[in-house]
PDB file of C-alpha atoms and ligand atoms in Angstrom:
ATOM      1  CA  MET F 597    -136.045-136.834 -66.203  1.00  0.00           C
ATOM      2  CA  ASN F 598    -135.671-140.514 -67.001  1.00  0.00           C
ATOM      3  CA  ILE F 599    -135.109-143.546 -64.874  1.00  0.00           C
ATOM      4  CA  GLU F 600    -133.544-146.665 -66.321  1.00  0.00           C
ATOM      5  CA  VAL F 601    -132.756-150.132 -65.026  1.00  0.00           C
ATOM      6  CA  ASP F 602    -129.720-152.224 -65.880  1.00  0.00           C
ATOM      7  CA  ARG F 603    -131.367-155.619 -66.295  1.00  0.00           C
ATOM      8  CA  GLU F 604    -128.048-157.432 -66.049  1.00  0.00           C
ATOM      9  CA  ARG F 605    -127.640-156.081 -62.524  1.00  0.00           C
ATOM     10  CA  CYS F 606    -131.247-156.067 -61.238  1.00  0.00           C
ATOM     11  CA  GLU F 607    -131.910-158.922 -58.809  1.00  0.00           C
ATOM     12  CA  ALA F 608    -135.683-158.296 -58.631  1.00  0.00           C
ATOM     13  CA  ASN F 609    -135.568-157.994 -54.852  1.00  0.00           C
ATOM     14  CA  GLY F 610    -138.321-155.350 -54.889  1.00  0.00           C
ATOM     15  CA  VAL F 611    -136.605-152.643 -52.841  1.00  0.00           C
ATOM     16  CA  CYS F 612    -137.520-149.938 -55.366  1.00  0.00           C
ATOM     17  CA  VAL F 613    -141.032-151.375 -55.779  1.00  0.00           C
ATOM     18  CA  GLY F 614    -141.612-151.018 -52.058  1.00  0.00           C
ATOM     19  CA  MET F 615    -140.404-147.414 -52.062  1.00  0.00           C
ATOM     20  CA  ALA F 616    -142.379-146.194 -55.114  1.00  0.00           C
ATOM     21  CA  PRO F 617    -144.955-148.748 -56.286  1.00  0.00           C
ATOM     22  CA  ASP F 618    -146.491-146.212 -58.669  1.00  0.00           C
ATOM     23  CA  VAL F 619    -143.208-146.103 -60.606  1.00  0.00           C
ATOM     24  CA  PHE F 620    -141.787-149.632 -60.250  1.00  0.00           C
ATOM     25  CA  ASP F 621    -143.355-153.075 -60.473  1.00  0.00           C
ATOM     26  CA  LEU F 622    -142.252-156.674 -60.921  1.00  0.00           C
ATOM     27  CA  ASP F 623    -144.000-158.726 -63.599  1.00  0.00           C
ATOM     28  CA  ASP F 624    -144.854-162.426 -63.493  1.00  0.00           C
ATOM     29  CA  GLN F 625    -141.302-163.308 -64.569  1.00  0.00           C
ATOM     30  CA  ASP F 626    -139.798-161.133 -61.799  1.00  0.00           C
ATOM     31  CA  SER F 627    -138.634-158.634 -64.380  1.00  0.00           C
ATOM     32  CA  LEU F 628    -138.658-155.016 -63.249  1.00  0.00           C
ATOM     33  CA  VAL F 629    -141.201-152.810 -64.996  1.00  0.00           C
ATOM     34  CA  ILE F 630    -140.838-149.042 -64.875  1.00  0.00           C
ATOM     35  CA  SER F 631    -144.402-147.765 -65.178  1.00  0.00           C
ATOM     36  CA  VAL F 632    -143.621-144.216 -66.208  1.00  0.00           C
ATOM     37  CA  ALA F 633    -141.382-143.227 -69.105  1.00  0.00           C
ATOM     38  CA  HIS F 634    -140.666-139.755 -67.759  1.00  0.00           C
ATOM     39  CA  VAL F 635    -140.726-138.798 -64.114  1.00  0.00           C
ATOM     40  CA  VAL F 636    -141.685-135.267 -63.159  1.00  0.00           C
ATOM     41  CA  ALA F 637    -138.774-133.153 -61.971  1.00  0.00           C
ATOM     42  CA  ALA F 638    -140.386-132.650 -58.558  1.00  0.00           C
ATOM     43  CA  ARG F 639    -139.653-136.306 -57.779  1.00  0.00           C
ATOM     44  CA  GLU F 640    -135.976-136.193 -58.726  1.00  0.00           C
ATOM     45  CA  SER F 641    -134.787-136.157 -55.118  1.00  0.00           C
ATOM     46  CA  GLU F 642    -137.067-139.035 -54.138  1.00  0.00           C
ATOM     47  CA  LEU F 643    -136.064-141.156 -57.117  1.00  0.00           C
ATOM     48  CA  SER F 644    -132.381-140.412 -56.720  1.00  0.00           C
ATOM     49  CA  GLN F 645    -132.689-141.657 -53.147  1.00  0.00           C
ATOM     50  CA  ILE F 646    -134.413-144.817 -54.377  1.00  0.00           C
ATOM     51  CA  ALA F 647    -131.680-145.374 -56.978  1.00  0.00           C
ATOM     52  CA  ALA F 648    -129.085-145.001 -54.215  1.00  0.00           C
ATOM     53  CA  SER F 649    -131.012-147.576 -52.162  1.00  0.00           C
ATOM     54  CA  CYS F 650    -130.813-150.254 -54.850  1.00  0.00           C
ATOM     55  CA  PRO F 651    -128.395-152.796 -53.354  1.00  0.00           C
ATOM     56  CA  VAL F 652    -126.838-153.606 -56.728  1.00  0.00           C
ATOM     57  CA  ALA F 653    -126.871-150.058 -58.180  1.00  0.00           C
ATOM     58  CA  ALA F 654    -129.070-151.084 -61.088  1.00  0.00           C
ATOM     59  CA  LEU F 655    -131.032-147.810 -61.330  1.00  0.00           C
ATOM     60  CA  THR F 656    -129.919-144.669 -63.126  1.00  0.00           C
ATOM     61  CA  VAL F 657    -131.727-141.331 -62.871  1.00  0.00           C
ATOM     62  CA  SER F 658    -130.826-138.789 -65.542  1.00  0.00           C
TER      63      SER F 658
HETATM   64  S1  LIG Y 895    -134.017-152.175 -56.003  1.00  0.00           S
HETATM   65 FE1  LIG Y 895    -132.552-152.588 -57.654  1.00  0.00          FE
HETATM   66  S2  LIG Y 895    -132.252-154.816 -57.647  1.00  0.00           S
HETATM   67 FE2  LIG Y 895    -134.138-154.350 -56.491  1.00  0.00          FE
HETATM   68  S3  LIG Y 895    -135.798-154.560 -57.977  1.00  0.00           S
HETATM   69 FE3  LIG Y 895    -135.196-152.380 -57.907  1.00  0.00          FE
HETATM   70  S4  LIG Y 895    -133.669-152.169 -59.549  1.00  0.00           S
HETATM   71 FE4  LIG Y 895    -133.875-154.348 -59.133  1.00  0.00          FE
END
């Protein structure tokens, strides 16, 4: 499964970083970095919950 960020929407508030710092990070320019290209299927539920927690709905899990 893949997780993508809509950079037009992302406000770099770090909610997703706090929930899964091994997957998400913010760089020096406060741009969201997704550390893993493909997330193992076992984490789909967790990452879907994180995507739903993004206050501006910038994350898509597919
Ligand atoms: S929770 Fe949403 S707005 Fe916040 S850093 Fe993550 S993708 Fe961006």
